[in-house]
Amino acid sequence: MEFRISDSFTSSLARLTGEEQKAVKTTAFDLQMNPQNPGHRFHKLDRAQDKNFWSVRVNRDIRIIVHRSKSSLLLCYVDHHDDAYEWGEKRKLETHPKTGAAQLVEIRERVEEIRVPHYVNVETVSSPKPLLFHKISDDELLGYGVPPEWLADVKVADEDSILELAEHLPSEASEALIEIAVGGKPEPSVSIALQTTDPLDHPDAQRRFREMSDAEELERALDFPWEKWMIFLHPAQQKLVEKDFNGPARVSGSAGTGKTIVALHRAVHLARKNPGSRVLLTTFTDDLAEVLKGKLKCLIGSTPRLAERLEIHSMDSIALRMYKFSASQKRLLKRQDLFNLVSKCADEVEGLRFSKAFVFEEWIQVVDAWQICTWEEYRDVRRLGRKSQLAESQRKTLWVLFEKVNGELERMNSVSMAGIYLALTEELDDKENNPFDFVVVDEAQDVNIPQLRFLSALGGDEANALFFAGDLGQRIFQQAFSWKSLGVDIRGRSKTLNVNYRTSHQIRMQADRLLGSSISDVDGNVDHRNDTVSVFNGPPSSIRNFNSYEDEIACVSDWLKNLQDEGIKPREIGVIVRSESEIIRAESAIRKSGLPYGLLDSHINSPHGNVTLCTMPLAKGLEFKAVAVMACDDEIVPSQERIEGVADNADLEEIYDTERQLLYVACTRARDRLLVTSGEVPSEFLEDLKCDKKRET
């Protein structure tokens, strides 16, 4: 007997308490091992229109709703007794008449009215708003996967009701309608021959129903929320995963559009398509690499040998591992040690009229990045990513300092991380065989110059060799520079994703105010952000300004308590601040709420089950149901320390851009609820987020 679970089952399971989940999992395992066991106490849902819906008793109050036939058992939903029965009575499992995909369809007759929820702001107007889909034929709407009984509702939907309507429809239909609503043209769902193909094997059906082959696979499924599985892709994503590119390629998109999903699937696809090849999936921190490893286990659990050819490492860790086998062996100096060395040499140079922060960044971004060794090289180098202009006389003064730094590194037999990348690049240029046939890079917007030169040496212009996934709007660590000048030209091979699966419409719209409608890189590649859509609705985010830290702490504490009362678990909550200096303020708020918490730093992960507290730079790649972004005060966001280190207005603009993008990253970690606060004079960026709200006292 085929045994499957649906996304509606795993999402409803996640809403139960820990003890209730344990009981449900035990029953699910028993059903998989022996679905015919009379001890399961199946009860037919007499009032359900779908006569194959049954309930299974978990305990006195919890029931699993299953779809049961002679050859299959599908776990559809789980909840407390009355709520579980109500869910089953409102739905049916059917095959779409046009696409051939199996769908769990909400029965239209039982839905009284599609109302605009209270959190959608609807302006009073004298005339009705224009209908969005009334000119689209029924046949075309069916081609997008709209169930026939919902066609009439779709035809009368306007901009106020579309998001609420979308929540009642299968995912392929809701995504297509939202894309049309913002001016896009989605591709119709794949149609299959209804007589010859199982409706559950349709690509759209496989996004929501997954067959469990054994107890181990079921255990993984019940331990991870459905959105963490990322087993099946939106058709637009699938095309990018499987497409052949004749050179370096990039997928971009705003936060939550599935870039990491595409990168992960792309790496697996390349490994499967090219037997014997070695694939590297890399990102910019060890923490994110560990997250990718966990997701890979979910994706290829049934084919573990594939993992032997697919390695996941952070950029620096794979470089250090390769460096151990290189001909050049020097001691690595970390960033703080390098700053101390540059500062020491700066003290020895007379007439130096630049701040230590500026000269260190000049050394890191230019001299160290290019491994410049002579005055002539520094004089003539194109200072990629450095916006401030330097006259030749200024460069001469700086070169006196940089020559001292290079000399000290040589004397100490030491090297920077950039030096390691450059050494590896030179070795790769001399080798005929590379250690990896294909490289997939996640969070590619933060790749630096030495890293990109290294990646270019690994893949160059070879077909499918380099694939990048990133968002220019989330660039927080590296200054912009030209990829094309380093031999990585993605022009004509760049695609932007525009469907947001992770962040509610309200949070996404508010966070997008921090950025422009489009962002371009140095090579002229443009990411358009104004046509991005979220596939689900949510309550409005809250932007609160206070006159004291105490009032801010009290507000955040009460907010956290309310989240717990609403059933949101501590592990689903994040509290984010700009830097370590603001950690104490955030800790005070969490402690006052009584919730357990763990501090995420660059070395350890937050303890499981607790509220996560972290800084904005470390928030990259995280996601929570609810997020509080605290301490967004003037001189904190943007960072006063960074501002004081600039040499001219050009560099100041760069800092403001990346600080805006840091706040954007922090806000878009939230799925459903977002609170942004300041405790004194608010950051100027908050005015972009809360245009029409007055300061609170």
XYZ file of C-alpha atoms in Angstrom:
697
model
C 0.000 0.000 0.000
C 1.296 3.456 -0.937
C 1.796 5.690 2.112
C 1.932 9.470 1.610
C 1.863 12.650 3.648
C 0.661 16.071 2.493
C 2.014 19.538 3.198
C -1.250 20.334 4.991
C -0.507 17.484 7.430
C 3.024 18.627 8.302
C 1.965 22.272 8.668
C -0.939 21.333 10.967
C 1.366 19.038 12.952
C 3.722 21.964 13.591
C 0.897 23.889 15.296
C 0.423 21.256 18.008
C 2.262 21.162 21.327
C 5.419 19.092 21.734
C 3.637 16.288 23.597
C 0.811 16.221 21.060
C 3.313 16.009 18.209
C 5.034 13.025 19.832
C 1.731 11.174 20.063
C 0.861 12.000 16.444
C 4.264 10.812 15.213
C 3.851 7.491 17.043
C 0.476 6.953 15.390
C 1.879 7.947 11.975
C 4.696 5.388 12.286
C 2.169 2.703 13.277
C 0.002 3.567 10.272
C 2.974 3.284 7.941
C 4.069 -0.084 9.352
C 0.582 -1.635 9.416
C -2.186 0.532 7.923
C -4.701 -2.314 8.162
C -4.263 -2.766 11.921
C -7.762 -2.657 13.468
C -6.276 -1.056 16.563
C -5.932 2.230 14.668
C -9.651 2.927 15.181
C -10.563 4.404 11.815
C -13.809 6.373 11.764
C -15.526 7.374 8.532
C -16.370 11.086 8.154
C -20.089 10.742 7.441
C -20.621 14.418 6.592
C -17.638 14.661 4.241
C -18.401 14.927 0.521
C -15.279 12.863 -0.190
C -16.284 9.410 1.018
C -12.641 8.330 1.295
C -11.970 10.687 4.200
C -11.530 8.953 7.566
C -10.298 10.010 10.969
C -7.712 8.112 13.018
C -7.705 8.434 16.792
C -4.382 9.566 18.304
C -5.617 10.131 21.864
C -8.765 11.373 23.562
C -8.705 14.681 21.674
C -6.325 14.518 18.669
C -7.446 13.114 15.311
C -5.594 12.538 12.041
C -7.651 13.018 8.875
C -6.607 10.496 6.223
C -7.664 9.778 2.649
C -7.974 5.994 2.458
C -8.398 3.667 -0.493
C -7.614 -0.003 -1.143
C -4.159 0.828 -2.490
C -3.115 4.010 -0.671
C -3.205 5.961 2.573
C -2.638 9.744 2.613
C -2.178 11.687 5.863
C -3.977 14.983 5.174
C -4.433 16.891 8.427
C -4.190 16.645 12.212
C -5.867 18.730 14.901
C -8.138 18.599 17.926
C -11.270 16.524 17.365
C -13.830 19.129 16.226
C -11.359 21.201 14.207
C -9.992 18.110 12.455
C -13.495 16.949 11.478
C -14.437 20.420 10.250
C -11.323 20.513 8.042
C -12.141 17.125 6.492
C -15.758 18.011 5.862
C -14.709 21.108 3.904
C -12.354 19.374 1.476
C -12.080 16.677 -1.138
C -9.221 15.033 -3.000
C -9.794 15.223 -6.730
C -7.991 15.232 -10.054
C -7.992 18.554 -11.864
C -9.911 18.115 -15.141
C -7.377 20.004 -17.257
C -3.936 19.636 -15.665
C -4.402 16.120 -14.311
C -2.844 16.997 -10.939
C -4.227 15.654 -7.675
C -5.516 18.525 -5.519
C -6.973 18.889 -2.042
C -9.797 21.287 -2.929
C -11.747 23.344 -0.420
C -15.433 22.832 -1.116
C -16.839 26.136 -2.328
C -20.394 25.568 -1.052
C -19.175 25.554 2.540
C -17.355 28.866 2.287
C -19.833 31.592 3.207
C -17.932 34.556 1.798
C -14.407 35.644 0.936
C -13.884 38.647 3.152
C -11.015 41.106 3.200
C -9.247 40.395 6.545
C -9.076 43.153 9.132
C -5.358 43.649 8.659
C -5.702 44.705 5.017
C -6.127 48.453 4.790
C -9.004 49.188 2.460
C -9.594 52.786 1.480
C -13.142 54.044 1.103
C -13.700 54.864 -2.553
C -16.704 55.977 -4.495
C -16.411 53.298 -7.169
C -15.475 49.607 -6.983
C -11.924 48.577 -7.696
C -11.244 46.939 -11.079
C -11.547 43.176 -11.365
C -8.265 41.388 -11.983
C -9.236 38.270 -13.945
C -12.652 38.874 -15.511
C -11.155 39.088 -19.010
C -9.302 35.780 -18.706
C -11.144 32.803 -20.140
C -12.237 29.884 -17.988
C -10.057 27.558 -20.042
C -6.958 29.661 -19.389
C -7.713 29.833 -15.663
C -8.157 26.066 -15.600
C -4.763 25.806 -17.253
C -3.263 27.512 -14.225
C -4.755 24.843 -11.947
C -7.787 26.801 -10.667
C -10.413 24.261 -9.492
C -13.611 24.547 -11.621
C -15.851 25.386 -8.660
C -13.672 28.398 -7.801
C -13.765 30.010 -11.248
C -16.640 32.333 -10.349
C -14.811 33.665 -7.279
C -11.654 34.238 -9.273
C -13.557 36.222 -11.902
C -14.786 38.762 -9.308
C -11.502 39.112 -7.374
C -9.916 42.558 -7.025
C -6.692 43.786 -5.417
C -8.263 43.726 -1.939
C -9.533 40.149 -2.079
C -6.877 38.372 -4.149
C -4.584 37.409 -1.260
C -7.472 36.114 0.841
C -8.826 34.173 -2.142
C -5.400 32.707 -2.870
C -5.330 31.066 0.557
C -8.268 28.837 -0.487
C -6.667 27.626 -3.734
C -4.014 25.018 -4.588
C -0.519 26.494 -4.663
C -0.033 26.415 -8.453
C -3.298 28.333 -8.932
C -2.661 30.935 -6.213
C 0.885 31.635 -7.438
C -0.267 32.092 -11.029
C -3.091 34.450 -10.057
C -0.858 36.600 -7.876
C 1.691 36.845 -10.680
C -1.037 37.955 -13.092
C -2.265 40.507 -10.535
C 1.102 42.292 -10.569
C 1.415 42.282 -14.349
C 3.230 39.002 -14.923
C 2.447 36.220 -17.365
C 2.806 32.806 -15.687
C 3.167 29.638 -17.684
C 0.225 27.211 -17.538
C 0.563 24.162 -15.349
C 1.902 21.023 -17.017
C -0.930 18.900 -18.417
C -0.660 15.129 -18.351
C -2.619 12.336 -19.963
C -5.293 11.609 -17.365
C -5.841 8.026 -18.487
C -2.211 6.896 -18.273
C -0.615 8.822 -15.404
C -1.255 8.753 -11.676
C -2.532 12.225 -10.630
C -0.285 12.035 -7.575
C 2.755 11.827 -9.880
C 2.011 15.203 -11.486
C 4.755 17.780 -10.700
C 2.206 20.083 -9.043
C 0.869 17.233 -6.897
C 4.359 16.220 -5.836
C 4.835 19.678 -4.341
C 2.174 18.847 -1.729
C 2.043 15.041 -1.507
C 5.131 12.972 -0.777
C 5.353 9.204 -0.762
C 7.162 7.754 2.257
C 9.197 4.693 1.324
C 10.346 3.721 4.819
C 10.243 4.714 8.501
C 13.490 6.685 8.238
C 12.100 8.888 5.481
C 8.887 9.443 7.447
C 10.879 10.379 10.538
C 12.773 13.058 8.587
C 9.506 14.362 7.134
C 7.905 14.743 10.559
C 10.989 16.387 12.042
C 11.143 19.121 9.399
C 8.391 21.588 8.480
C 7.270 21.068 4.892
C 8.845 24.280 3.656
C 12.217 22.997 4.938
C 12.030 19.913 2.751
C 12.291 21.735 -0.543
C 11.923 18.477 -2.434
C 9.840 19.832 -5.279
C 10.117 23.102 -7.116
C 7.940 25.690 -8.768
C 8.110 25.081 -12.556
C 9.997 28.367 -13.063
C 12.593 27.217 -10.529
C 12.766 23.735 -12.066
C 13.694 25.201 -15.448
C 16.646 27.044 -13.923
C 17.781 23.924 -12.103
C 17.824 21.813 -15.257
C 18.863 24.421 -17.838
C 22.191 24.051 -19.654
C 24.254 27.253 -19.619
C 27.206 27.875 -21.933
C 29.052 29.866 -19.266
C 28.651 31.287 -15.740
C 25.001 31.821 -14.734
C 23.186 33.527 -11.886
C 19.745 33.368 -10.304
C 18.726 36.369 -8.221
C 15.658 37.541 -6.341
C 14.611 39.259 -3.147
C 14.545 37.524 0.243
C 12.295 34.464 0.359
C 12.049 33.773 -3.391
C 13.806 30.406 -3.209
C 17.329 31.154 -4.436
C 18.850 28.704 -1.944
C 16.300 26.070 -3.005
C 17.410 26.487 -6.606
C 21.104 26.363 -5.663
C 20.618 23.157 -3.673
C 18.636 21.449 -6.410
C 21.077 22.671 -9.053
C 23.980 21.004 -7.228
C 22.047 17.736 -6.906
C 20.933 17.895 -10.558
C 24.522 18.346 -11.780
C 25.736 15.444 -9.660
C 22.973 13.159 -10.939
C 23.278 14.206 -14.565
C 27.061 13.797 -14.642
C 28.044 10.444 -13.083
C 31.575 10.479 -11.758
C 31.716 14.277 -11.501
C 32.522 16.209 -8.322
C 30.250 19.099 -7.329
C 30.946 21.837 -4.785
C 28.069 23.736 -3.173
C 29.513 26.664 -1.262
C 28.345 29.680 0.723
C 30.057 32.368 2.790
C 29.813 31.055 6.394
C 30.248 27.702 8.115
C 26.826 28.091 9.778
C 25.036 28.427 6.434
C 27.013 25.490 5.057
C 25.726 23.348 7.941
C 22.158 24.426 7.166
C 22.657 23.376 3.536
C 24.008 19.988 4.657
C 20.860 19.395 6.686
C 18.653 20.244 3.727
C 20.722 18.023 1.449
C 20.007 15.044 3.724
C 16.290 15.667 3.267
C 16.682 15.945 -0.482
C 18.835 12.877 -1.206
C 18.116 10.698 1.813
C 17.258 7.746 -0.438
C 20.487 8.062 -2.473
C 23.283 8.656 0.069
C 26.035 7.777 -2.433
C 25.261 10.984 -4.252
C 26.576 12.895 -1.226
C 30.004 11.325 -1.777
C 30.370 13.406 -4.943
C 28.583 16.525 -3.683
C 30.538 18.471 -1.087
C 29.177 21.417 0.920
C 31.641 23.849 2.502
C 31.932 27.539 3.221
C 34.234 29.381 0.839
C 36.982 29.850 3.410
C 36.847 26.285 4.724
C 37.253 24.693 1.277
C 40.063 27.131 0.468
C 41.896 26.304 3.713
C 41.493 22.583 3.075
C 42.946 22.911 -0.412
C 45.744 25.148 0.901
C 46.967 22.351 3.188
C 48.047 20.465 0.079
C 49.520 23.446 -1.753
C 53.192 24.110 -2.305
C 53.080 27.371 -0.332
C 52.560 26.998 3.397
C 52.341 30.143 5.506
C 50.630 31.017 8.764
C 47.164 32.531 8.363
C 46.571 35.895 10.049
C 42.944 36.657 10.926
C 41.273 39.994 10.293
C 41.896 41.497 13.753
C 45.575 40.534 13.592
C 45.820 42.146 10.169
C 44.157 45.325 11.446
C 46.637 45.475 14.317
C 49.527 45.015 11.888
C 48.313 47.756 9.521
C 47.688 50.105 12.463
C 51.189 49.475 13.840
C 52.762 50.250 10.467
C 50.545 53.349 10.072
C 51.948 54.764 13.318
C 55.424 54.571 11.768
C 54.544 56.590 8.646
C 54.897 60.360 8.928
C 52.395 62.657 7.227
C 49.688 60.011 6.886
C 46.395 61.923 6.841
C 44.010 59.021 6.587
C 42.156 57.249 9.381
C 43.295 53.770 10.348
C 39.888 52.449 9.336
C 40.326 53.876 5.827
C 43.877 52.635 5.286
C 42.940 49.177 6.539
C 40.008 48.951 4.107
C 42.243 50.259 1.305
C 44.778 47.554 2.098
C 42.112 44.827 2.367
C 40.048 45.863 -0.660
C 42.872 46.775 -3.030
C 46.404 45.819 -2.010
C 45.604 42.533 -0.278
C 42.761 41.602 -2.619
C 45.058 41.829 -5.652
C 48.217 40.792 -3.773
C 49.983 43.956 -4.971
C 53.725 43.923 -4.337
C 55.141 46.977 -6.132
C 54.504 50.712 -6.316
C 53.845 50.462 -10.056
C 51.111 47.869 -9.494
C 49.418 50.018 -6.851
C 49.758 53.166 -8.935
C 48.066 51.579 -11.946
C 45.525 49.259 -10.293
C 41.838 49.838 -10.909
C 40.436 50.253 -7.419
C 37.376 48.066 -8.009
C 34.718 48.666 -5.383
C 36.481 51.715 -3.891
C 34.426 54.811 -4.639
C 36.760 57.418 -3.129
C 39.285 58.863 -5.580
C 43.009 59.059 -4.733
C 45.539 61.304 -6.445
C 48.924 59.805 -7.319
C 50.581 61.775 -4.514
C 48.133 60.267 -2.015
C 48.806 56.792 -3.350
C 52.536 57.372 -2.916
C 52.053 58.194 0.751
C 49.844 55.156 1.249
C 52.303 52.927 -0.577
C 54.964 53.682 2.010
C 52.615 52.162 4.583
C 51.518 49.215 2.452
C 55.111 48.323 1.583
C 55.836 48.104 5.307
C 52.821 45.827 5.816
C 53.860 43.516 2.988
C 57.395 43.398 4.357
C 56.155 42.475 7.836
C 53.976 39.685 6.440
C 56.971 38.291 4.558
C 59.179 38.511 7.639
C 56.537 36.722 9.744
C 56.010 34.063 7.037
C 52.313 34.904 7.284
C 49.482 35.343 4.844
C 45.961 36.758 4.762
C 42.925 34.823 3.550
C 43.198 36.746 0.278
C 46.772 35.504 -0.051
C 45.552 31.938 0.291
C 42.957 32.441 -2.445
C 45.508 33.990 -4.764
C 47.988 31.153 -4.159
C 45.282 28.602 -4.958
C 44.263 30.549 -8.071
C 47.803 30.473 -9.413
C 48.071 26.732 -8.763
C 44.750 26.054 -10.482
C 45.892 28.021 -13.526
C 48.873 25.664 -13.838
C 46.833 22.455 -13.406
C 44.961 20.604 -16.127
C 42.460 18.969 -13.748
C 40.397 20.865 -11.194
C 39.236 19.301 -7.913
C 35.602 20.103 -8.841
C 33.786 19.822 -12.151
C 30.917 22.096 -11.097
C 30.604 24.822 -8.472
C 27.312 26.236 -7.143
C 27.583 29.374 -4.971
C 24.826 30.440 -2.585
C 24.698 33.996 -1.142
C 26.872 35.031 -4.080
C 26.311 38.763 -3.518
C 28.956 38.659 -0.750
C 31.711 36.978 -2.775
C 34.867 39.132 -2.705
C 37.556 39.751 -5.330
C 40.017 36.985 -4.302
C 37.166 34.494 -3.964
C 35.755 35.308 -7.403
C 39.181 34.982 -9.018
C 39.490 31.585 -7.317
C 36.028 30.540 -8.559
C 36.895 31.744 -12.043
C 39.973 29.512 -11.987
C 37.797 26.577 -10.908
C 35.135 27.040 -13.589
C 36.010 29.805 -16.004
C 33.799 29.867 -19.074
C 33.112 26.120 -19.109
C 29.494 25.118 -19.675
C 27.547 24.737 -16.421
C 30.749 25.009 -14.374
C 29.707 28.056 -12.313
C 26.231 28.787 -10.981
C 25.534 31.673 -8.587
C 22.503 32.408 -6.403
C 22.232 35.737 -4.610
C 20.426 39.017 -4.041
C 22.099 42.382 -4.618
C 19.711 43.827 -2.043
C 21.249 41.605 0.641
C 24.885 42.509 -0.006
C 26.196 43.319 3.476
C 29.842 42.274 3.590
C 31.534 43.176 0.321
C 31.804 46.336 -1.729
C 30.498 46.189 -5.282
C 32.953 45.395 -8.058
C 32.902 44.208 -11.650
C 32.591 40.446 -12.056
C 33.115 40.734 -15.795
C 36.586 42.254 -15.310
C 37.567 39.121 -13.372
C 36.464 36.742 -16.106
C 32.979 35.912 -14.780
C 30.449 37.322 -17.231
C 26.834 36.385 -16.444
C 25.209 38.772 -18.918
C 22.455 36.962 -20.791
C 22.570 34.135 -18.267
C 20.887 35.849 -15.325
C 17.322 35.218 -14.133
C 15.329 36.929 -11.372
C 12.829 34.961 -9.262
C 9.758 36.967 -8.292
C 7.544 34.698 -6.168
C 8.157 35.032 -2.411
C 7.269 31.885 -0.450
C 8.644 32.822 2.971
C 7.547 36.351 3.886
C 3.998 37.669 4.139
C 2.741 40.278 1.703
C 2.646 42.903 4.455
C 6.201 42.352 5.736
C 7.665 42.124 2.240
C 5.987 45.331 1.102
C 7.246 47.192 4.159
C 10.806 45.873 3.977
C 10.984 46.692 0.269
C 10.636 50.375 1.137
C 14.254 50.269 2.311
C 15.479 49.485 -1.203
C 14.867 50.862 -4.656
C 12.523 49.291 -7.185
C 15.593 47.930 -8.978
C 19.233 47.322 -8.113
C 22.056 47.017 -10.640
C 25.562 45.682 -10.285
C 28.746 47.250 -11.635
C 28.414 45.320 -14.911
C 24.898 46.636 -15.567
C 22.928 43.512 -14.631
C 19.636 44.714 -13.133
C 17.426 43.038 -10.525
C 13.860 44.391 -10.723
C 12.146 44.151 -7.322
C 8.796 45.849 -7.887
C 7.228 42.797 -9.545
C 7.948 40.427 -6.641
C 4.842 38.920 -5.032
C 4.213 37.043 -1.785
C 1.931 34.018 -1.867
C 0.310 34.528 1.540
C -1.198 37.245 3.673
C -0.440 38.303 7.243
C -0.938 40.968 9.896
C 0.767 44.347 9.513
C 4.233 44.794 10.933
C 4.741 47.261 13.781
C 7.303 50.090 13.841
C 7.605 51.576 17.328
C 9.786 54.472 18.533
C 10.294 55.252 22.225
C 12.042 57.912 24.284
C 13.879 55.457 26.540
C 15.464 52.017 26.513
C 13.169 50.983 29.374
C 10.006 51.679 27.379
C 11.406 49.835 24.366
C 12.362 46.820 26.483
C 8.893 46.718 28.048
C 7.239 46.839 24.616
C 9.337 44.007 23.188
C 8.825 41.938 26.330
C 5.035 42.273 26.112
C 5.153 41.468 22.392
C 7.094 38.271 23.082
C 4.623 37.231 25.787
C 1.720 37.769 23.397
C 3.417 35.583 20.788
C 3.620 32.761 23.298
C -0.055 33.220 24.186
C -0.871 32.890 20.478
C 0.913 29.539 20.333
C 4.126 30.646 18.624
C 6.993 28.606 20.052
C 10.257 30.150 21.323
C 12.251 28.409 18.573
C 10.076 30.226 16.017
C 11.074 33.662 17.324
C 14.151 35.756 16.525
C 15.404 38.935 18.199
C 17.941 40.821 16.069
C 20.166 43.832 16.823
C 22.755 45.714 14.762
C 25.881 44.711 16.712
C 27.151 43.094 19.881
C 26.899 46.448 21.694
C 23.091 46.168 21.657
C 22.921 42.543 22.854
C 22.446 43.553 26.501
C 19.352 45.610 25.650
C 17.801 42.703 23.762
C 18.651 40.236 26.530
C 16.809 42.437 29.021
C 13.643 42.289 26.924
C 13.759 38.511 26.450
C 14.488 37.838 30.122
C 11.607 40.069 31.160
C 9.288 38.038 28.918
C 10.298 34.840 30.699
C 11.106 33.009 27.457
C 14.266 30.874 27.146
C 16.801 32.198 24.656
C 20.174 31.423 23.154
C 22.786 33.747 21.693
C 23.895 32.959 18.167
C 27.475 33.983 17.490
C 30.039 33.081 14.847
C 31.078 29.939 16.740
C 27.983 28.310 18.227
C 24.387 27.807 17.223
C 21.503 28.896 19.396
C 20.342 26.061 21.691
C 17.432 24.122 20.194
C 13.973 25.217 21.266
C 14.866 28.715 22.433
C 14.369 32.242 21.163
C 17.328 33.096 18.926
C 19.214 36.322 19.676
C 21.747 37.498 17.117
C 23.258 40.466 15.313
C 22.178 41.567 11.837
C 25.257 40.199 10.005
C 24.672 36.744 11.538
C 20.951 36.762 10.715
C 21.646 35.988 7.058
C 20.041 32.720 6.043
C 17.823 32.448 9.145
C 14.040 32.507 9.190
C 11.421 32.717 11.940
C 7.666 33.052 12.264
C 8.161 36.227 14.296
C 11.072 38.673 14.505
C 11.784 41.692 16.705
C 14.461 44.035 15.341
C 15.540 46.100 18.351
C 17.744 49.126 19.011
C 17.264 50.750 15.604
C 18.477 54.084 16.986
C 20.274 56.921 15.294
C 24.057 56.274 15.297
C 23.384 52.524 15.626
C 21.641 52.008 12.268
C 23.581 53.066 10.243
C 26.656 52.235 12.285
C 28.378 55.375 13.558
C 31.640 53.456 13.792
C 31.571 52.723 10.077
C 30.579 56.282 9.189
C 33.493 57.749 11.142
C 35.934 55.648 9.143
C 35.053 57.011 5.701
C 37.346 59.247 3.697
C 34.804 61.002 1.464
C 31.148 61.135 0.486
C 31.493 58.371 -2.105
C 32.467 55.842 0.555
C 29.743 57.227 2.834
C 27.131 56.390 0.198
C 28.414 52.825 0.055
C 28.108 52.476 3.835
C 24.562 53.831 3.827
C 23.600 51.364 1.098
C 24.955 48.324 2.936
C 23.466 49.476 6.265
C 20.052 49.755 4.611
C 20.552 46.272 3.220
C 21.462 44.964 6.687
C 18.166 46.251 8.071
C 16.372 44.745 5.070
C 17.975 41.369 5.811
C 16.910 41.573 9.466
C 13.292 42.458 8.645
C 12.906 39.748 6.002
C 13.884 36.997 8.443
C 10.241 37.218 9.596
C 7.541 35.091 8.027
C 4.343 36.294 9.729
C 5.079 38.927 12.389
C 7.586 41.765 12.522
C 8.298 44.343 15.228
C 10.938 47.054 14.692
C 11.817 49.324 17.622
C 14.102 52.147 18.697
C 14.823 53.279 22.241
C 15.959 56.836 21.706
C 16.227 59.002 18.575
C 15.119 56.598 15.822
C 17.227 55.697 12.820
C 16.448 57.721 9.727
C 15.791 54.406 7.963
C 12.687 53.845 10.097
C 10.996 56.770 8.396
C 11.042 54.697 5.208
C 9.345 51.853 7.059
C 6.696 53.874 8.950
C 5.831 56.757 6.719
C 2.573 57.858 8.324
C 3.048 56.995 11.982
C 3.785 59.483 14.727
C 6.442 58.996 17.346
C 5.167 57.340 20.509
C 5.941 58.413 24.041
